[in-house]
PDB file of C-alpha atoms in Angstrom:
ATOM      1  CA  UNK B 113      85.722 -94.069 127.805  1.00 60.00           C
ATOM      2  CA  UNK B 114      83.903 -96.250 125.271  1.00 87.00           C
ATOM      3  CA  UNK B 115      82.492 -98.349 128.115  1.00 91.00           C
ATOM      4  CA  UNK B 116      81.181 -95.215 129.835  1.00 92.00           C
ATOM      5  CA  UNK B 117      79.608 -93.945 126.608  1.00 92.00           C
ATOM      6  CA  UNK B 118      77.851 -97.249 125.969  1.00 95.00           C
ATOM      7  CA  UNK B 119      76.650 -97.454 129.578  1.00 96.00           C
ATOM      8  CA  UNK B 120      75.237 -93.918 129.525  1.00 96.00           C
ATOM      9  CA  UNK B 121      73.580 -94.463 126.128  1.00 96.00           C
ATOM     10  CA  UNK B 122      71.821 -97.550 127.490  1.00 97.00           C
ATOM     11  CA  UNK B 123      70.900 -95.645 130.673  1.00 96.00           C
ATOM     12  CA  UNK B 124      69.339 -92.821 128.646  1.00 96.00           C
ATOM     13  CA  UNK B 125      67.274 -95.220 126.532  1.00 96.00           C
ATOM     14  CA  UNK B 126      66.072 -97.102 129.627  1.00 96.00           C
ATOM     15  CA  UNK B 127      65.183 -93.835 131.310  1.00 92.00           C
ATOM     16  CA  UNK B 128      63.098 -92.752 128.331  1.00 92.00           C
ATOM     17  CA  UNK B 129      61.440 -96.179 128.163  1.00 93.00           C
ATOM     18  CA  UNK B 130      60.291 -96.219 131.783  1.00 90.00           C
ATOM     19  CA  UNK B 131      58.998 -92.655 131.516  1.00 87.00           C
ATOM     20  CA  UNK B 132      56.963 -93.622 128.458  1.00 87.00           C
ATOM     21  CA  UNK B 133      55.497 -96.534 130.406  1.00 89.00           C
ATOM     22  CA  UNK B 134      54.706 -94.233 133.328  1.00 86.00           C
ATOM     23  CA  UNK B 135      52.929 -91.653 131.191  1.00 79.00           C
ATOM     24  CA  UNK B 136      50.522 -94.348 129.972  1.00 74.00           C
ATOM     25  CA  UNK B 137      49.329 -95.005 133.545  1.00 78.00           C
ATOM     26  CA  UNK B 138      46.798 -93.102 135.655  1.00 77.00           C
ATOM     27  CA  UNK B 139      48.291 -91.017 138.516  1.00 75.00           C
ATOM     28  CA  UNK B 140      46.162 -92.933 141.053  1.00 76.00           C
ATOM     29  CA  UNK B 141      48.198 -96.062 140.386  1.00 82.00           C
ATOM     30  CA  UNK B 142      51.323 -94.393 141.821  1.00 89.00           C
ATOM     31  CA  UNK B 143      53.262 -96.058 139.048  1.00 90.00           C
ATOM     32  CA  UNK B 144      56.681 -95.451 140.585  1.00 92.00           C
ATOM     33  CA  UNK B 145      55.719 -97.409 143.720  1.00 94.00           C
ATOM     34  CA  UNK B 146      54.826-100.439 141.617  1.00 95.00           C
ATOM     35  CA  UNK B 147      57.944-100.065 139.485  1.00 95.00           C
ATOM     36  CA  UNK B 148      60.110-100.170 142.608  1.00 96.00           C
ATOM     37  CA  UNK B 149      58.290-103.346 143.671  1.00 96.00           C
ATOM     38  CA  UNK B 150      59.131-104.898 140.312  1.00 96.00           C
ATOM     39  CA  UNK B 151      62.802-104.033 140.516  1.00 97.00           C
ATOM     40  CA  UNK B 152      63.244-105.070 144.142  1.00 97.00           C
ATOM     41  CA  UNK B 153      61.495-108.416 143.658  1.00 96.00           C
ATOM     42  CA  UNK B 154      63.361-109.394 140.480  1.00 97.00           C
ATOM     43  CA  UNK B 155      66.855-107.942 140.976  1.00 97.00           C
ATOM     44  CA  UNK B 156      66.916-106.911 144.629  1.00 97.00           C
ATOM     45  CA  UNK B 157      67.938-110.251 146.197  1.00 97.00           C
ATOM     46  CA  UNK B 158      70.719-111.032 143.691  1.00 98.00           C
ATOM     47  CA  UNK B 159      72.142-107.507 143.689  1.00 98.00           C
ATOM     48  CA  UNK B 160      72.137-107.226 147.495  1.00 98.00           C
ATOM     49  CA  UNK B 161      73.904-110.597 147.707  1.00 98.00           C
ATOM     50  CA  UNK B 162      76.458-109.317 145.187  1.00 98.00           C
ATOM     51  CA  UNK B 163      76.951-106.174 147.250  1.00 98.00           C
ATOM     52  CA  UNK B 164      77.516-108.154 150.450  1.00 98.00           C
ATOM     53  CA  UNK B 165      79.908-110.675 148.906  1.00 98.00           C
ATOM     54  CA  UNK B 166      81.771-108.632 146.285  1.00 98.00           C
ATOM     55  CA  UNK B 167      82.181-105.107 147.695  1.00 98.00           C
ATOM     56  CA  UNK B 168      85.392-103.940 149.336  1.00 98.00           C
ATOM     57  CA  UNK B 169      83.746-103.237 152.675  1.00 97.00           C
ATOM     58  CA  UNK B 170      84.808-100.444 155.032  1.00 98.00           C
ATOM     59  CA  UNK B 171      83.183 -97.963 157.399  1.00 98.00           C
ATOM     60  CA  UNK B 172      83.563 -95.375 154.650  1.00 97.00           C
ATOM     61  CA  UNK B 173      81.547 -97.473 152.186  1.00 98.00           C
ATOM     62  CA  UNK B 174      78.854 -98.157 154.800  1.00 98.00           C
ATOM     63  CA  UNK B 175      78.558 -94.441 155.511  1.00 98.00           C
ATOM     64  CA  UNK B 176      78.302 -93.617 151.806  1.00 98.00           C
ATOM     65  CA  UNK B 177      75.514 -96.179 151.402  1.00 98.00           C
ATOM     66  CA  UNK B 178      73.555 -94.581 154.248  1.00 98.00           C
ATOM     67  CA  UNK B 179      73.990 -91.076 152.831  1.00 98.00           C
ATOM     68  CA  UNK B 180      73.017 -92.219 149.344  1.00 98.00           C
ATOM     69  CA  UNK B 181      69.910 -94.067 150.583  1.00 98.00           C
ATOM     70  CA  UNK B 182      68.694 -91.092 152.624  1.00 98.00           C
ATOM     71  CA  UNK B 183      69.309 -88.617 149.796  1.00 98.00           C
ATOM     72  CA  UNK B 184      67.588 -90.891 147.271  1.00 97.00           C
ATOM     73  CA  UNK B 185      64.554 -91.212 149.548  1.00 97.00           C
ATOM     74  CA  UNK B 186      64.411 -87.435 149.951  1.00 97.00           C
ATOM     75  CA  UNK B 187      64.588 -87.067 146.166  1.00 96.00           C
ATOM     76  CA  UNK B 188      61.554 -89.277 145.560  1.00 94.00           C
ATOM     77  CA  UNK B 189      59.514 -87.651 148.346  1.00 94.00           C
ATOM     78  CA  UNK B 190      60.096 -84.043 147.345  1.00 94.00           C
ATOM     79  CA  UNK B 191      59.721 -84.834 143.643  1.00 91.00           C
ATOM     80  CA  UNK B 192      56.284 -86.298 144.406  1.00 88.00           C
ATOM     81  CA  UNK B 193      55.403 -83.182 146.407  1.00 89.00           C
ATOM     82  CA  UNK B 194      56.415 -81.006 143.457  1.00 89.00           C
ATOM     83  CA  UNK B 195      54.388 -83.076 140.974  1.00 86.00           C
ATOM     84  CA  UNK B 196      51.256 -82.598 143.085  1.00 84.00           C
ATOM     85  CA  UNK B 197      51.579 -78.833 142.584  1.00 83.00           C
ATOM     86  CA  UNK B 198      52.772 -78.406 139.000  1.00 82.00           C
ATOM     87  CA  UNK B 199      53.223 -80.453 135.816  1.00 82.00           C
ATOM     88  CA  UNK B 200      56.173 -82.729 135.146  1.00 80.00           C
ATOM     89  CA  UNK B 201      57.277 -80.430 132.307  1.00 82.00           C
ATOM     90  CA  UNK B 202      57.992 -77.689 134.847  1.00 86.00           C
ATOM     91  CA  UNK B 203      59.314 -79.762 137.742  1.00 88.00           C
ATOM     92  CA  UNK B 204      61.524 -82.397 136.156  1.00 90.00           C
ATOM     93  CA  UNK B 205      63.929 -80.169 134.196  1.00 92.00           C
ATOM     94  CA  UNK B 206      64.650 -78.186 137.383  1.00 93.00           C
ATOM     95  CA  UNK B 207      65.191 -81.379 139.368  1.00 93.00           C
ATOM     96  CA  UNK B 208      67.587 -82.554 136.651  1.00 94.00           C
ATOM     97  CA  UNK B 209      69.704 -79.395 136.876  1.00 96.00           C
ATOM     98  CA  UNK B 210      71.753 -81.173 139.550  1.00 97.00           C
ATOM     99  CA  UNK B 211      74.965 -81.469 137.414  1.00 97.00           C
ATOM    100  CA  UNK B 212      75.686 -77.827 138.196  1.00 96.00           C
ATOM    101  CA  UNK B 213      75.400 -78.513 141.936  1.00 97.00           C
ATOM    102  CA  UNK B 214      77.491 -81.682 141.619  1.00 97.00           C
ATOM    103  CA  UNK B 215      80.216 -79.734 139.807  1.00 96.00           C
ATOM    104  CA  UNK B 216      80.161 -77.022 142.493  1.00 96.00           C
ATOM    105  CA  UNK B 217      80.392 -79.481 145.392  1.00 96.00           C
ATOM    106  CA  UNK B 218      83.098 -81.477 143.606  1.00 94.00           C
ATOM    107  CA  UNK B 219      85.202 -78.360 143.056  1.00 94.00           C
ATOM    108  CA  UNK B 220      84.614 -76.462 146.292  1.00 92.00           C
ATOM    109  CA  UNK B 221      84.462 -79.333 148.765  1.00 89.00           C
ATOM    110  CA  UNK B 222      86.555 -82.094 147.202  1.00 89.00           C
ATOM    111  CA  UNK B 223      89.109 -80.248 145.100  1.00 84.00           C
ATOM    112  CA  UNK B 224      88.171 -81.817 141.772  1.00 87.00           C
ATOM    113  CA  UNK B 225      89.509 -79.821 138.819  1.00 85.00           C
ATOM    114  CA  UNK B 226      87.187 -79.267 135.858  1.00 88.00           C
ATOM    115  CA  UNK B 227      88.353 -77.768 132.578  1.00 93.00           C
ATOM    116  CA  UNK B 228      86.660 -74.661 131.180  1.00 94.00           C
ATOM    117  CA  UNK B 229      84.829 -76.532 128.412  1.00 94.00           C
ATOM    118  CA  UNK B 230      83.400 -78.912 130.997  1.00 94.00           C
ATOM    119  CA  UNK B 231      81.990 -75.998 132.993  1.00 96.00           C
ATOM    120  CA  UNK B 232      80.665 -74.426 129.786  1.00 97.00           C
ATOM    121  CA  UNK B 233      78.910 -77.641 128.731  1.00 96.00           C
ATOM    122  CA  UNK B 234      77.244 -78.050 132.113  1.00 97.00           C
ATOM    123  CA  UNK B 235      76.199 -74.386 132.310  1.00 97.00           C
ATOM    124  CA  UNK B 236      74.716 -74.377 128.799  1.00 97.00           C
ATOM    125  CA  UNK B 237      72.859 -77.667 129.299  1.00 97.00           C
ATOM    126  CA  UNK B 238      71.421 -76.514 132.639  1.00 96.00           C
ATOM    127  CA  UNK B 239      70.388 -73.199 131.049  1.00 96.00           C
ATOM    128  CA  UNK B 240      68.491 -75.235 128.458  1.00 96.00           C
ATOM    129  CA  UNK B 241      66.754 -77.223 131.197  1.00 95.00           C
ATOM    130  CA  UNK B 242      65.659 -74.020 132.918  1.00 94.00           C
ATOM    131  CA  UNK B 243      64.341 -72.670 129.611  1.00 93.00           C
ATOM    132  CA  UNK B 244      62.424 -75.911 129.182  1.00 91.00           C
ATOM    133  CA  UNK B 245      60.911 -75.548 132.641  1.00 90.00           C
ATOM    134  CA  UNK B 246      59.967 -71.914 131.990  1.00 87.00           C
ATOM    135  CA  UNK B 247      57.830 -72.982 129.023  1.00 81.00           C
ATOM    136  CA  UNK B 248      55.533 -74.977 131.339  1.00 72.00           C
ATOM    137  CA  UNK B 249      54.616 -72.635 134.191  1.00 65.00           C
ATOM    138  CA  UNK B 250      51.267 -73.954 135.415  1.00 61.00           C
ATOM    139  CA  UNK B 251      49.790 -74.760 138.804  1.00 54.00           C
ATOM    140  CA  UNK B 252      51.400 -73.704 142.079  1.00 57.00           C
ATOM    141  CA  UNK B 253      54.682 -72.938 140.352  1.00 75.00           C
ATOM    142  CA  UNK B 254      56.442 -71.201 143.228  1.00 77.00           C
ATOM    143  CA  UNK B 255      56.059 -74.039 145.716  1.00 84.00           C
ATOM    144  CA  UNK B 256      56.699 -76.660 143.040  1.00 87.00           C
ATOM    145  CA  UNK B 257      59.966 -74.981 142.062  1.00 89.00           C
ATOM    146  CA  UNK B 258      61.083 -74.984 145.705  1.00 93.00           C
ATOM    147  CA  UNK B 259      60.497 -78.745 145.958  1.00 94.00           C
ATOM    148  CA  UNK B 260      62.210 -79.298 142.588  1.00 93.00           C
ATOM    149  CA  UNK B 261      65.308 -77.396 143.731  1.00 95.00           C
ATOM    150  CA  UNK B 262      65.442 -79.582 146.857  1.00 96.00           C
ATOM    151  CA  UNK B 263      65.185 -82.632 144.563  1.00 96.00           C
ATOM    152  CA  UNK B 264      68.175 -81.342 142.575  1.00 97.00           C
ATOM    153  CA  UNK B 265      70.118 -80.896 145.825  1.00 97.00           C
ATOM    154  CA  UNK B 266      69.256 -84.461 146.909  1.00 97.00           C
ATOM    155  CA  UNK B 267      70.391 -85.766 143.511  1.00 97.00           C
ATOM    156  CA  UNK B 268      73.724 -84.001 143.902  1.00 97.00           C
ATOM    157  CA  UNK B 269      74.225 -85.614 147.312  1.00 97.00           C
ATOM    158  CA  UNK B 270      73.490 -89.196 146.288  1.00 97.00           C
ATOM    159  CA  UNK B 271      75.387 -88.809 143.005  1.00 97.00           C
ATOM    160  CA  UNK B 272      78.561 -87.744 144.799  1.00 97.00           C
ATOM    161  CA  UNK B 273      78.076 -90.535 147.341  1.00 97.00           C
ATOM    162  CA  UNK B 274      77.795 -92.987 144.452  1.00 98.00           C
ATOM    163  CA  UNK B 275      80.938 -91.597 142.840  1.00 97.00           C
ATOM    164  CA  UNK B 276      82.965 -92.125 146.003  1.00 97.00           C
ATOM    165  CA  UNK B 277      81.393 -95.537 146.656  1.00 98.00           C
ATOM    166  CA  UNK B 278      82.000 -96.991 143.192  1.00 97.00           C
ATOM    167  CA  UNK B 279      85.726 -97.358 143.889  1.00 96.00           C
ATOM    168  CA  UNK B 280      84.767-100.059 146.428  1.00 98.00           C
ATOM    169  CA  UNK B 281      82.284-101.768 144.096  1.00 98.00           C
ATOM    170  CA  UNK B 282      84.299-103.810 141.581  1.00 97.00           C
ATOM    171  CA  UNK B 283      81.423-105.550 139.763  1.00 98.00           C
ATOM    172  CA  UNK B 284      78.191-104.461 138.136  1.00 97.00           C
ATOM    173  CA  UNK B 285      76.321-106.734 140.543  1.00 98.00           C
ATOM    174  CA  UNK B 286      77.744-104.899 143.551  1.00 98.00           C
ATOM    175  CA  UNK B 287      77.028-101.544 141.874  1.00 98.00           C
ATOM    176  CA  UNK B 288      73.452-102.654 141.321  1.00 98.00           C
ATOM    177  CA  UNK B 289      73.422-103.651 144.989  1.00 98.00           C
ATOM    178  CA  UNK B 290      74.002 -99.986 145.869  1.00 98.00           C
ATOM    179  CA  UNK B 291      70.979 -99.188 143.709  1.00 98.00           C
ATOM    180  CA  UNK B 292      68.961-101.770 145.624  1.00 98.00           C
ATOM    181  CA  UNK B 293      69.913-100.210 148.955  1.00 98.00           C
ATOM    182  CA  UNK B 294      68.802 -96.798 147.667  1.00 98.00           C
ATOM    183  CA  UNK B 295      65.569 -98.035 146.116  1.00 98.00           C
ATOM    184  CA  UNK B 296      64.659-100.142 149.151  1.00 98.00           C
ATOM    185  CA  UNK B 297      64.976 -97.055 151.354  1.00 98.00           C
ATOM    186  CA  UNK B 298      63.001 -95.019 148.822  1.00 97.00           C
ATOM    187  CA  UNK B 299      60.273 -97.652 148.628  1.00 97.00           C
ATOM    188  CA  UNK B 300      59.917 -97.621 152.412  1.00 97.00           C
ATOM    189  CA  UNK B 301      59.801 -93.813 152.416  1.00 96.00           C
ATOM    190  CA  UNK B 302      57.152 -93.714 149.674  1.00 95.00           C
ATOM    191  CA  UNK B 303      55.072 -96.340 151.491  1.00 96.00           C
ATOM    192  CA  UNK B 304      55.229 -94.387 154.762  1.00 95.00           C
ATOM    193  CA  UNK B 305      54.334 -91.160 152.974  1.00 93.00           C
ATOM    194  CA  UNK B 306      51.410 -92.881 151.297  1.00 92.00           C
ATOM    195  CA  UNK B 307      50.201 -94.275 154.610  1.00 93.00           C
ATOM    196  CA  UNK B 308      50.386 -90.870 156.320  1.00 92.00           C
ATOM    197  CA  UNK B 309      48.859 -88.896 153.452  1.00 88.00           C
ATOM    198  CA  UNK B 310      46.308 -91.342 152.049  1.00 86.00           C
ATOM    199  CA  UNK B 311      45.791 -93.806 154.899  1.00 88.00           C
ATOM    200  CA  UNK B 312      46.972 -96.931 153.067  1.00 90.00           C
ATOM    201  CA  UNK B 313      50.224 -98.789 152.529  1.00 91.00           C
ATOM    202  CA  UNK B 314      49.751 -99.594 148.850  1.00 90.00           C
ATOM    203  CA  UNK B 315      48.039 -97.764 145.985  1.00 88.00           C
ATOM    204  CA  UNK B 316      44.356 -98.499 145.491  1.00 85.00           C
ATOM    205  CA  UNK B 317      44.861 -99.259 141.791  1.00 87.00           C
ATOM    206  CA  UNK B 318      47.482-101.516 140.183  1.00 90.00           C
ATOM    207  CA  UNK B 319      48.644-100.734 136.645  1.00 90.00           C
ATOM    208  CA  UNK B 320      49.183-103.621 134.223  1.00 91.00           C
ATOM    209  CA  UNK B 321      52.144-105.765 135.248  1.00 92.00           C
ATOM    210  CA  UNK B 322      53.338-105.595 131.633  1.00 91.00           C
ATOM    211  CA  UNK B 323      54.115-101.923 132.303  1.00 92.00           C
ATOM    212  CA  UNK B 324      55.370-101.662 135.867  1.00 93.00           C
ATOM    213  CA  UNK B 325      57.602-104.740 135.857  1.00 95.00           C
ATOM    214  CA  UNK B 326      59.761-103.707 132.865  1.00 95.00           C
ATOM    215  CA  UNK B 327      59.681-100.110 134.112  1.00 94.00           C
ATOM    216  CA  UNK B 328      61.192-101.244 137.393  1.00 95.00           C
ATOM    217  CA  UNK B 329      63.971-103.108 135.605  1.00 96.00           C
ATOM    218  CA  UNK B 330      64.642-100.048 133.450  1.00 96.00           C
ATOM    219  CA  UNK B 331      64.750 -97.719 136.488  1.00 96.00           C
ATOM    220  CA  UNK B 332      67.182 -99.869 138.436  1.00 96.00           C
ATOM    221  CA  UNK B 333      69.524-100.645 135.569  1.00 97.00           C
ATOM    222  CA  UNK B 334      69.525 -97.057 134.272  1.00 97.00           C
ATOM    223  CA  UNK B 335      70.661 -95.946 137.723  1.00 97.00           C
ATOM    224  CA  UNK B 336      73.183 -98.788 137.925  1.00 97.00           C
ATOM    225  CA  UNK B 337      74.688 -97.931 134.549  1.00 98.00           C
ATOM    226  CA  UNK B 338      75.215 -94.317 135.588  1.00 98.00           C
ATOM    227  CA  UNK B 339      77.113 -95.553 138.661  1.00 98.00           C
ATOM    228  CA  UNK B 340      79.109 -97.879 136.392  1.00 97.00           C
ATOM    229  CA  UNK B 341      80.038 -94.910 134.160  1.00 97.00           C
ATOM    230  CA  UNK B 342      81.254 -92.984 137.207  1.00 97.00           C
ATOM    231  CA  UNK B 343      84.264 -95.322 137.249  1.00 95.00           C
ATOM    232  CA  UNK B 344      85.474 -93.424 134.186  1.00 93.00           C
ATOM    233  CA  UNK B 345      83.823 -89.986 134.418  1.00 94.00           C
ATOM    234  CA  UNK B 346      83.216 -87.351 137.054  1.00 94.00           C
ATOM    235  CA  UNK B 347      79.789 -87.518 138.682  1.00 96.00           C
ATOM    236  CA  UNK B 348      78.795 -84.169 137.163  1.00 96.00           C
ATOM    237  CA  UNK B 349      79.581 -85.362 133.641  1.00 96.00           C
ATOM    238  CA  UNK B 350      77.870 -88.730 134.048  1.00 96.00           C
ATOM    239  CA  UNK B 351      74.655 -87.232 135.416  1.00 97.00           C
ATOM    240  CA  UNK B 352      74.659 -84.410 132.851  1.00 97.00           C
ATOM    241  CA  UNK B 353      74.853 -86.826 129.922  1.00 96.00           C
ATOM    242  CA  UNK B 354      71.731 -88.647 131.123  1.00 96.00           C
ATOM    243  CA  UNK B 355      69.781 -85.444 130.495  1.00 95.00           C
ATOM    244  CA  UNK B 356      69.835 -86.427 126.844  1.00 96.00           C
ATOM    245  CA  UNK B 357      66.831 -88.501 127.873  1.00 93.00           C
ATOM    246  CA  UNK B 358      64.857 -85.313 128.531  1.00 93.00           C
ATOM    247  CA  UNK B 359      65.568 -84.178 124.972  1.00 94.00           C
ATOM    248  CA  UNK B 360      64.468 -87.514 123.498  1.00 94.00           C
ATOM    249  CA  UNK B 361      61.316 -87.630 125.656  1.00 90.00           C
ATOM    250  CA  UNK B 362      60.530 -84.019 124.789  1.00 89.00           C
ATOM    251  CA  UNK B 363      60.821 -84.625 121.056  1.00 91.00           C
ATOM    252  CA  UNK B 364      58.621 -87.709 121.344  1.00 90.00           C
ATOM    253  CA  UNK B 365      55.985 -85.746 123.247  1.00 86.00           C
ATOM    254  CA  UNK B 366      55.822 -83.168 120.457  1.00 88.00           C
ATOM    255  CA  UNK B 367      56.135 -85.274 117.330  1.00 88.00           C
ATOM    256  CA  UNK B 368      54.781 -88.673 118.432  1.00 84.00           C
ATOM    257  CA  UNK B 369      52.139 -87.669 120.977  1.00 75.00           C
ATOM    258  CA  UNK B 370      51.081 -84.337 119.473  1.00 80.00           C
ATOM    259  CA  UNK B 371      51.705 -82.201 122.561  1.00 79.00           C
ATOM    260  CA  UNK B 372      52.230 -78.969 120.636  1.00 79.00           C
ATOM    261  CA  UNK B 373      51.702 -76.393 123.407  1.00 81.00           C
ATOM    262  CA  UNK B 374      54.725 -74.040 123.471  1.00 80.00           C
ATOM    263  CA  UNK B 375      56.374 -76.420 121.000  1.00 87.00           C
ATOM    264  CA  UNK B 376      58.668 -73.779 119.510  1.00 90.00           C
ATOM    265  CA  UNK B 377      60.058 -72.618 122.862  1.00 91.00           C
ATOM    266  CA  UNK B 378      60.432 -76.232 124.046  1.00 91.00           C
ATOM    267  CA  UNK B 379      62.360 -77.188 120.907  1.00 94.00           C
ATOM    268  CA  UNK B 380      64.602 -74.146 121.354  1.00 95.00           C
ATOM    269  CA  UNK B 381      65.308 -75.188 124.937  1.00 95.00           C
ATOM    270  CA  UNK B 382      66.092 -78.758 123.855  1.00 96.00           C
ATOM    271  CA  UNK B 383      68.511 -77.437 121.238  1.00 96.00           C
ATOM    272  CA  UNK B 384      70.299 -75.522 124.005  1.00 97.00           C
ATOM    273  CA  UNK B 385      70.475 -78.651 126.192  1.00 97.00           C
ATOM    274  CA  UNK B 386      71.854 -80.647 123.263  1.00 97.00           C
ATOM    275  CA  UNK B 387      74.450 -77.966 122.487  1.00 97.00           C
ATOM    276  CA  UNK B 388      75.625 -78.039 126.088  1.00 97.00           C
ATOM    277  CA  UNK B 389      75.928 -81.819 126.046  1.00 96.00           C
ATOM    278  CA  UNK B 390      77.856 -81.633 122.767  1.00 96.00           C
ATOM    279  CA  UNK B 391      80.363 -79.238 124.364  1.00 96.00           C
ATOM    280  CA  UNK B 392      80.595 -81.565 127.353  1.00 94.00           C
ATOM    281  CA  UNK B 393      81.213 -84.575 125.113  1.00 92.00           C
ATOM    282  CA  UNK B 394      84.022 -82.694 123.361  1.00 90.00           C
ATOM    283  CA  UNK B 395      85.619 -81.859 126.716  1.00 85.00           C
ATOM    284  CA  UNK B 396      85.897 -85.500 127.786  1.00 83.00           C
ATOM    285  CA  UNK B 397      87.169 -87.017 124.523  1.00 67.00           C
TER     286      UNK B 397
END
């Protein structure tokens, strides 16, 4: 349990760090595309080699990798579609409400038993996320919310795939190899989408390498650490705990970057998210 807690704490901090790097870049740079390049160039070859040589291979594992890669690609594509219609403050909390879906699929489809306090923690934290999203209704909100809900569904699919796959991935290198499979597929999907929508394979502007390279390493390892924690926790719990990053990023946006619009309602929503995560933490002690 201590190993899972440390892994998720590091994942949260890395998630916040790469989001801070992304917010400092112009949207035309398509920062995520560059960050994926950074991760795949630096850690992709080693992690894929680790996956090939260290995983306990079976048809089941191969199928889970395919499902995870497709769902991850769908997540990035629909999240981008949502961001083009409404602000991140509306879209992202809805997309991150996936722990509720993961818990439902785990219980209804796979017979996983969750205690009442676990359900309560997830429900309260997701309610806080929805309150946070409601405080930022701008742009084409209806269509953006639809895309964000699809993103949450995609997250639930690849998270459960990762949970089932991790039993065949005995080392962190092989677990990071799963991440590389997912992010390679997502990079290809984003490149194809960019080519079809904008007529070019790569963004017209490159952000500073001092931003996108570390961001890529943070993205990949944050994802890898969540998979690592799934060895000890249910997928719903592991993904829910990473939403602490939304609270940290939200507080930084208000108190460090002076984004005071709807500050009171946003703080209230973050308190609700935190309360839900506290209940969840108590349920897994």
